[in-house]
Amino acid sequence: MGAQLRVYKRRIRAITATKKITKAMEMIAASRIVKAQRKVAASMPYATELTRAVTAVATGSNTKHALTTEVEAPTRAAILLITSDRGLAGGYSSNAIKQAERLTERLRAEGKDVDAYIVGRKGLAYYGFRERKVADSWTGFTDSPAYADAKRVAGPLIEAIQTETAEGGVDELHIVYTEFVSMMTQNPVDGRMLPLSLDQAAEETGTKGEILPLFDFEPSAEDVLDALLPRYVESRIYNALLQSAASEHAARRRAMKSATDNAGDLIKSLSRLANAARQAEITQEISEIVGGASAMADATAGSDK
């Protein structure tokens, strides 16, 4: 019994130490969610106004540009998948990967080849384990992205959309990320960044049905679109990175809270087993003492006769 009690106590100590770690991680994630939410809110006005400007330029000119012009028969698409660099966040990364897999199947069903661009070690590990080709990847900043990181990611994607497919370019650019809805809800979503759908842009900016003003472009509408293209892609990617970071922290907080609660339940269960083992040990010792005293009494009574 003594050996069993020591086993229970050792397991209780180990689980208690784990519970302290998961509780600390839960508190850290909760504190980071607020910062991430503020960054998301701060990035929205710029992204909205930039989309509005692109919509105005595209509507007010007949210039064919990679930013707004649909390819008649697209044959190649790029998918930017945003995952996490670290684990312990529940199904955050796996849900985004599943969304990317569904999008890939849909694009291939339309007869398009797909190039994968990956943000985060989890997505990179998923593709690497399955020996899938990755066009480009970035890691090391998913929990706290900066605008410079978005620019670094946007560079190869802009180059790909501006290059002919015969030379390795793409006709469409899609993005898969996790949208932050609330502390309890984060949804993996996908969307097409390029070519820009004017109807979708109007819905995002709240200008659907609104008559846009006429503009004169200097030096030309094409030059204006050339200047806006990288800014638009960078802002969309930056907003997606921020939303994904907030979603990652929320998912990690929820996962660590669940782990902490489970550790507490396990400690209670082991404590009951340890108490039962200790009570059994005490009962056995009392029985041995009583048995020994009874034997001595019997021996003493036999000698008196």
Tab-separated table of C-alpha atoms in Angstrom:
chain	number	residue	atom	x	y	z
A	1	MET	CA	0.000	0.000	0.000
A	2	GLY	CA	2.839	2.418	0.837
A	3	ALA	CA	4.297	2.059	-2.664
A	4	GLN	CA	0.898	2.786	-4.264
A	5	LEU	CA	0.445	5.889	-2.120
A	6	ARG	CA	3.864	7.183	-3.196
A	7	VAL	CA	2.890	6.691	-6.851
A	8	TYR	CA	-0.296	8.745	-6.365
A	9	LYS	CA	1.554	11.543	-4.589
A	10	ARG	CA	4.214	11.671	-7.309
A	11	ARG	CA	1.556	11.937	-10.018
A	12	ILE	CA	-0.287	14.654	-8.080
A	13	ARG	CA	2.920	16.711	-7.804
A	14	ALA	CA	3.616	16.331	-11.546
A	15	ILE	CA	0.073	17.301	-12.559
A	16	THR	CA	0.075	20.245	-10.141
A	17	ALA	CA	3.247	21.561	-11.800
A	18	THR	CA	1.624	21.147	-15.233
A	19	LYS	CA	-1.488	22.956	-14.023
A	20	LYS	CA	0.613	25.952	-12.961
A	21	ILE	CA	2.194	26.093	-16.436
A	22	THR	CA	-1.118	25.876	-18.307
A	23	LYS	CA	-2.659	28.509	-16.011
A	24	ALA	CA	0.243	30.868	-16.700
A	25	MET	CA	-0.079	30.282	-20.463
A	26	GLU	CA	-3.821	30.938	-20.246
A	27	MET	CA	-3.223	34.289	-18.517
A	28	ILE	CA	-0.518	35.300	-21.017
A	29	ALA	CA	-2.765	34.455	-23.980
A	30	ALA	CA	-5.670	36.394	-22.430
A	31	SER	CA	-3.494	39.497	-22.029
A	32	ARG	CA	-2.273	39.281	-25.631
A	33	ILE	CA	-5.785	38.987	-27.079
A	34	VAL	CA	-6.608	42.556	-26.032
A	35	LYS	CA	-3.505	43.938	-27.772
A	36	ALA	CA	-4.253	41.920	-30.894
A	37	GLN	CA	-7.866	43.156	-30.959
A	38	ARG	CA	-6.676	46.763	-30.770
A	39	LYS	CA	-4.306	46.218	-33.694
A	40	VAL	CA	-7.106	44.661	-35.771
A	41	ALA	CA	-9.389	47.626	-35.051
A	42	ALA	CA	-6.610	50.097	-35.848
A	43	SER	CA	-5.860	48.457	-39.213
A	44	MET	CA	-9.459	48.415	-40.465
A	45	PRO	CA	-9.884	52.124	-41.430
A	46	TYR	CA	-6.753	52.134	-43.607
A	47	ALA	CA	-7.709	48.852	-45.335
A	48	THR	CA	-11.273	50.094	-45.942
A	49	GLU	CA	-10.217	53.443	-47.406
A	50	LEU	CA	-7.560	51.819	-49.564
A	51	THR	CA	-10.130	49.370	-50.965
A	52	ARG	CA	-12.460	52.312	-51.584
A	53	ALA	CA	-9.710	54.120	-53.512
A	54	VAL	CA	-8.934	51.046	-55.610
A	55	THR	CA	-12.649	50.621	-56.363
A	56	ALA	CA	-12.920	54.261	-57.431
A	57	VAL	CA	-9.928	53.982	-59.764
A	58	ALA	CA	-11.132	50.709	-61.272
A	59	THR	CA	-14.655	52.060	-61.768
A	60	GLY	CA	-13.523	55.340	-63.257
A	61	SER	CA	-11.180	53.878	-65.876
A	62	ASN	CA	-11.126	51.193	-68.527
A	63	THR	CA	-7.519	50.245	-67.880
A	64	LYS	CA	-6.752	46.527	-67.861
A	65	HIS	CA	-4.687	45.745	-64.798
A	66	ALA	CA	-3.806	42.645	-62.776
A	67	LEU	CA	-5.460	44.254	-59.769
A	68	THR	CA	-8.938	44.366	-61.275
A	69	THR	CA	-9.046	42.486	-64.591
A	70	GLU	CA	-10.432	38.957	-64.696
A	71	VAL	CA	-8.447	36.494	-66.803
A	72	GLU	CA	-10.705	34.929	-69.424
A	73	ALA	CA	-9.574	31.337	-68.738
A	74	PRO	CA	-7.496	31.229	-65.543
A	75	THR	CA	-5.219	28.210	-65.273
A	76	ARG	CA	-3.141	28.875	-62.162
A	77	ALA	CA	-3.904	30.192	-58.690
A	78	ALA	CA	-1.894	30.938	-55.558
A	79	ILE	CA	-3.120	30.285	-52.009
A	80	LEU	CA	-1.640	32.091	-49.019
A	81	LEU	CA	-2.286	29.964	-45.918
A	82	ILE	CA	-1.808	31.567	-42.483
A	83	THR	CA	-1.176	29.174	-39.575
A	84	SER	CA	0.676	29.306	-36.260
A	85	ASP	CA	4.343	28.989	-35.382
A	86	ARG	CA	3.507	27.301	-32.062
A	87	GLY	CA	1.133	24.613	-30.892
A	88	LEU	CA	-1.035	24.328	-27.756
A	89	ALA	CA	-3.809	26.301	-29.484
A	90	GLY	CA	-6.426	23.613	-29.941
A	91	GLY	CA	-7.602	23.188	-33.521
A	92	TYR	CA	-6.554	26.669	-34.669
A	93	SER	CA	-3.949	25.652	-37.260
A	94	SER	CA	-5.633	22.394	-38.294
A	95	ASN	CA	-8.909	24.201	-39.025
A	96	ALA	CA	-7.128	26.735	-41.259
A	97	ILE	CA	-5.311	23.893	-43.051
A	98	LYS	CA	-8.608	22.064	-43.645
A	99	GLN	CA	-10.092	25.261	-45.098
A	100	ALA	CA	-7.090	25.551	-47.431
A	101	GLU	CA	-7.512	21.917	-48.478
A	102	ARG	CA	-11.161	22.522	-49.366
A	103	LEU	CA	-10.223	25.629	-51.363
A	104	THR	CA	-7.460	23.716	-53.161
A	105	GLU	CA	-9.878	20.950	-54.146
A	106	ARG	CA	-12.381	23.526	-55.416
A	107	LEU	CA	-9.783	25.318	-57.523
A	108	ARG	CA	-8.447	22.077	-58.963
A	109	ALA	CA	-11.996	21.026	-59.818
A	110	GLU	CA	-12.158	24.239	-61.877
A	111	GLY	CA	-9.080	23.091	-63.796
A	112	LYS	CA	-6.533	25.337	-62.060
A	113	ASP	CA	-3.082	24.450	-60.792
A	114	VAL	CA	-2.408	25.658	-57.246
A	115	ASP	CA	0.758	27.156	-55.752
A	116	ALA	CA	0.963	27.144	-51.950
A	117	TYR	CA	2.437	30.007	-49.926
A	118	ILE	CA	2.635	29.248	-46.205
A	119	VAL	CA	2.864	31.447	-43.109
A	120	GLY	CA	3.620	29.585	-39.864
A	121	ARG	CA	5.589	26.466	-38.929
A	122	LYS	CA	2.451	24.346	-38.441
A	123	GLY	CA	1.325	24.759	-42.034
A	124	LEU	CA	4.876	24.289	-43.299
A	125	ALA	CA	5.213	21.058	-41.279
A	126	TYR	CA	1.903	19.788	-42.680
A	127	TYR	CA	3.026	20.285	-46.280
A	128	GLY	CA	6.541	19.038	-45.551
A	129	PHE	CA	5.305	15.800	-43.965
A	130	ARG	CA	3.214	15.099	-47.087
A	131	GLU	CA	6.124	16.087	-49.348
A	132	ARG	CA	4.100	18.790	-51.084
A	133	LYS	CA	5.793	21.602	-52.906
A	134	VAL	CA	5.645	25.039	-51.290
A	135	ALA	CA	6.290	28.093	-53.448
A	136	ASP	CA	7.442	30.201	-50.480
A	137	SER	CA	7.086	30.282	-46.693
A	138	TRP	CA	7.563	32.627	-43.733
A	139	THR	CA	7.848	31.875	-40.005
A	140	GLY	CA	8.669	33.533	-36.705
A	141	PHE	CA	6.053	36.289	-36.381
A	142	THR	CA	2.560	34.749	-36.332
A	143	ASP	CA	1.745	35.638	-32.702
A	144	SER	CA	2.711	39.309	-33.118
A	145	PRO	CA	2.915	40.351	-36.800
A	146	ALA	CA	4.143	43.757	-37.924
A	147	TYR	CA	3.429	45.624	-41.157
A	148	ALA	CA	6.977	44.852	-42.275
A	149	ASP	CA	6.118	41.142	-42.096
A	150	ALA	CA	3.064	41.721	-44.308
A	151	LYS	CA	5.282	43.541	-46.854
A	152	ARG	CA	7.730	40.636	-46.828
A	153	VAL	CA	4.919	38.158	-47.498
A	154	ALA	CA	3.268	40.345	-50.143
A	155	GLY	CA	6.417	40.747	-52.278
A	156	PRO	CA	6.527	37.272	-53.908
A	157	LEU	CA	2.736	37.212	-54.275
A	158	ILE	CA	2.653	40.538	-56.135
A	159	GLU	CA	5.470	39.344	-58.361
A	160	ALA	CA	3.545	36.128	-59.102
A	161	ILE	CA	0.304	37.948	-60.041
A	162	GLN	CA	2.222	40.314	-62.346
A	163	THR	CA	4.040	37.471	-64.117
A	164	GLU	CA	2.597	35.521	-67.027
A	165	THR	CA	1.532	31.967	-66.161
A	166	ALA	CA	3.824	30.605	-68.870
A	167	GLU	CA	6.728	32.091	-66.925
A	168	GLY	CA	5.612	30.762	-63.535
A	169	GLY	CA	3.064	33.416	-62.587
A	170	VAL	CA	-0.533	33.029	-61.411
A	171	ASP	CA	-3.918	34.329	-62.560
A	172	GLU	CA	-5.573	34.486	-59.135
A	173	LEU	CA	-4.485	35.100	-55.582
A	174	HIS	CA	-6.445	33.625	-52.663
A	175	ILE	CA	-5.911	33.851	-48.907
A	176	VAL	CA	-6.906	31.499	-46.066
A	177	TYR	CA	-6.837	32.817	-42.504
A	178	THR	CA	-8.804	32.647	-39.252
A	179	GLU	CA	-11.296	35.434	-38.714
A	180	PHE	CA	-11.598	36.700	-35.150
A	181	VAL	CA	-15.296	37.008	-34.288
A	182	SER	CA	-15.197	36.935	-30.486
A	183	MET	CA	-13.266	35.450	-27.583
A	184	MET	CA	-15.167	32.191	-28.069
A	185	THR	CA	-15.601	32.150	-31.866
A	186	GLN	CA	-12.885	32.133	-34.518
A	187	ASN	CA	-13.777	31.010	-38.041
A	188	PRO	CA	-11.356	29.845	-40.748
A	189	VAL	CA	-12.255	31.691	-43.951
A	190	ASP	CA	-10.948	31.996	-47.478
A	191	GLY	CA	-11.242	34.830	-49.971
A	192	ARG	CA	-9.885	35.977	-53.280
A	193	MET	CA	-7.582	38.954	-53.045
A	194	LEU	CA	-6.794	39.355	-56.743
A	195	PRO	CA	-8.272	40.101	-59.191
A	196	LEU	CA	-10.364	42.405	-57.020
A	197	SER	CA	-14.113	41.857	-57.303
A	198	LEU	CA	-15.695	45.312	-57.457
A	199	ASP	CA	-19.009	44.040	-56.046
A	200	GLN	CA	-17.218	42.416	-53.114
A	201	ALA	CA	-15.122	45.550	-52.549
A	202	ALA	CA	-18.272	47.690	-52.553
A	203	GLU	CA	-19.847	45.457	-49.896
A	204	GLU	CA	-16.708	45.583	-47.733
A	205	THR	CA	-16.522	49.381	-47.899
A	206	GLY	CA	-20.273	50.007	-47.685
A	207	THR	CA	-20.402	51.753	-51.060
A	208	LYS	CA	-22.624	49.250	-52.876
A	209	GLY	CA	-25.207	51.180	-54.887
A	210	GLU	CA	-23.409	54.442	-54.172
A	211	ILE	CA	-22.493	56.699	-57.092
A	212	LEU	CA	-18.750	57.247	-56.980
A	213	PRO	CA	-17.252	60.600	-58.044
A	214	LEU	CA	-15.377	60.969	-61.314
A	215	PHE	CA	-11.608	61.285	-61.157
A	216	ASP	CA	-8.847	62.543	-63.404
A	217	PHE	CA	-5.713	60.418	-63.119
A	218	GLU	CA	-2.179	61.780	-63.316
A	219	PRO	CA	-0.061	60.559	-64.944
A	220	SER	CA	-2.493	57.704	-65.834
A	221	ALA	CA	-4.971	55.268	-64.248
A	222	GLU	CA	-2.551	52.415	-64.897
A	223	ASP	CA	0.207	54.158	-62.954
A	224	VAL	CA	-2.194	54.818	-60.081
A	225	LEU	CA	-3.188	51.139	-60.010
A	226	ASP	CA	0.492	50.146	-60.133
A	227	ALA	CA	1.058	52.280	-57.035
A	228	LEU	CA	-2.037	50.974	-55.246
A	229	LEU	CA	-1.473	47.273	-56.007
A	230	PRO	CA	1.268	46.592	-53.429
A	231	ARG	CA	-0.458	48.767	-50.812
A	232	TYR	CA	-3.736	46.916	-51.291
A	233	VAL	CA	-2.167	43.442	-51.072
A	234	GLU	CA	-0.044	44.431	-48.072
A	235	SER	CA	-3.024	45.856	-46.180
A	236	ARG	CA	-5.169	42.774	-46.838
A	237	ILE	CA	-2.389	40.440	-45.712
A	238	TYR	CA	-1.617	42.575	-42.653
A	239	ASN	CA	-5.264	42.573	-41.569
A	240	ALA	CA	-5.432	38.796	-42.084
A	241	LEU	CA	-2.238	38.307	-40.047
A	242	LEU	CA	-3.639	40.418	-37.209
A	243	GLN	CA	-6.966	38.597	-37.192
A	244	SER	CA	-5.152	35.261	-37.239
A	245	ALA	CA	-2.923	36.354	-34.339
A	246	ALA	CA	-5.961	37.367	-32.259
A	247	SER	CA	-7.641	34.068	-33.136
A	248	GLU	CA	-4.509	32.135	-32.189
A	249	HIS	CA	-4.326	33.777	-28.759
A	250	ALA	CA	-8.043	33.186	-28.164
A	251	ALA	CA	-7.733	29.532	-29.197
A	252	ARG	CA	-4.670	29.066	-26.979
A	253	ARG	CA	-6.408	30.694	-24.012
A	254	ARG	CA	-9.385	28.386	-24.442
A	255	ALA	CA	-7.166	25.313	-24.853
A	256	MET	CA	-5.069	26.188	-21.803
A	257	LYS	CA	-8.178	26.844	-19.709
A	258	SER	CA	-9.500	23.431	-20.681
A	259	ALA	CA	-6.131	21.857	-19.826
A	260	THR	CA	-6.071	23.644	-16.449
A	261	ASP	CA	-9.607	22.487	-15.630
A	262	ASN	CA	-8.790	18.920	-16.674
A	263	ALA	CA	-5.652	18.967	-14.524
A	264	GLY	CA	-7.725	20.141	-11.550
A	265	ASP	CA	-10.236	17.317	-12.083
A	266	LEU	CA	-7.424	14.775	-12.376
A	267	ILE	CA	-5.792	16.060	-9.173
A	268	LYS	CA	-9.121	15.646	-7.329
A	269	SER	CA	-9.503	12.107	-8.643
A	270	LEU	CA	-5.951	11.144	-7.700
A	271	SER	CA	-6.371	12.761	-4.270
A	272	ARG	CA	-9.405	10.563	-3.618
A	273	LEU	CA	-7.450	7.479	-4.676
A	274	ALA	CA	-4.499	8.544	-2.507
A	275	ASN	CA	-6.821	9.075	0.489
A	276	ALA	CA	-8.409	5.684	-0.094
A	277	ALA	CA	-4.955	4.057	-0.266
A	278	ARG	CA	-3.860	5.865	2.895
A	279	GLN	CA	-7.037	4.807	4.731
A	280	ALA	CA	-6.539	1.217	3.593
A	281	GLU	CA	-2.939	1.362	4.825
A	282	ILE	CA	-4.046	2.744	8.201
A	283	THR	CA	-6.779	0.088	8.452
A	284	GLN	CA	-4.253	-2.628	7.690
A	285	GLU	CA	-1.839	-1.303	10.327
A	286	ILE	CA	-4.628	-1.185	12.923
A	287	SER	CA	-5.635	-4.727	12.001
A	288	GLU	CA	-2.034	-5.874	12.398
A	289	ILE	CA	-1.754	-4.140	15.781
A	290	VAL	CA	-5.028	-5.623	16.995
A	291	GLY	CA	-4.049	-9.046	15.678
A	292	GLY	CA	-0.667	-8.825	17.401
A	293	ALA	CA	-2.226	-7.702	20.703
A	294	SER	CA	-4.745	-10.555	20.509
A	295	ALA	CA	-2.003	-13.075	19.858
A	296	MET	CA	0.020	-11.788	22.821
A	297	ALA	CA	-3.060	-11.943	25.046
A	298	ASP	CA	-3.701	-15.550	24.003
A	299	ALA	CA	-0.061	-16.458	24.636
A	300	THR	CA	-0.152	-14.855	28.078
A	301	ALA	CA	-3.366	-16.670	28.999
A	302	GLY	CA	-1.856	-20.034	27.922
A	303	SER	CA	1.249	-19.518	30.064
A	304	ASP	CA	-0.871	-18.708	33.157
A	305	LYS	CA	-2.524	-22.103	32.916
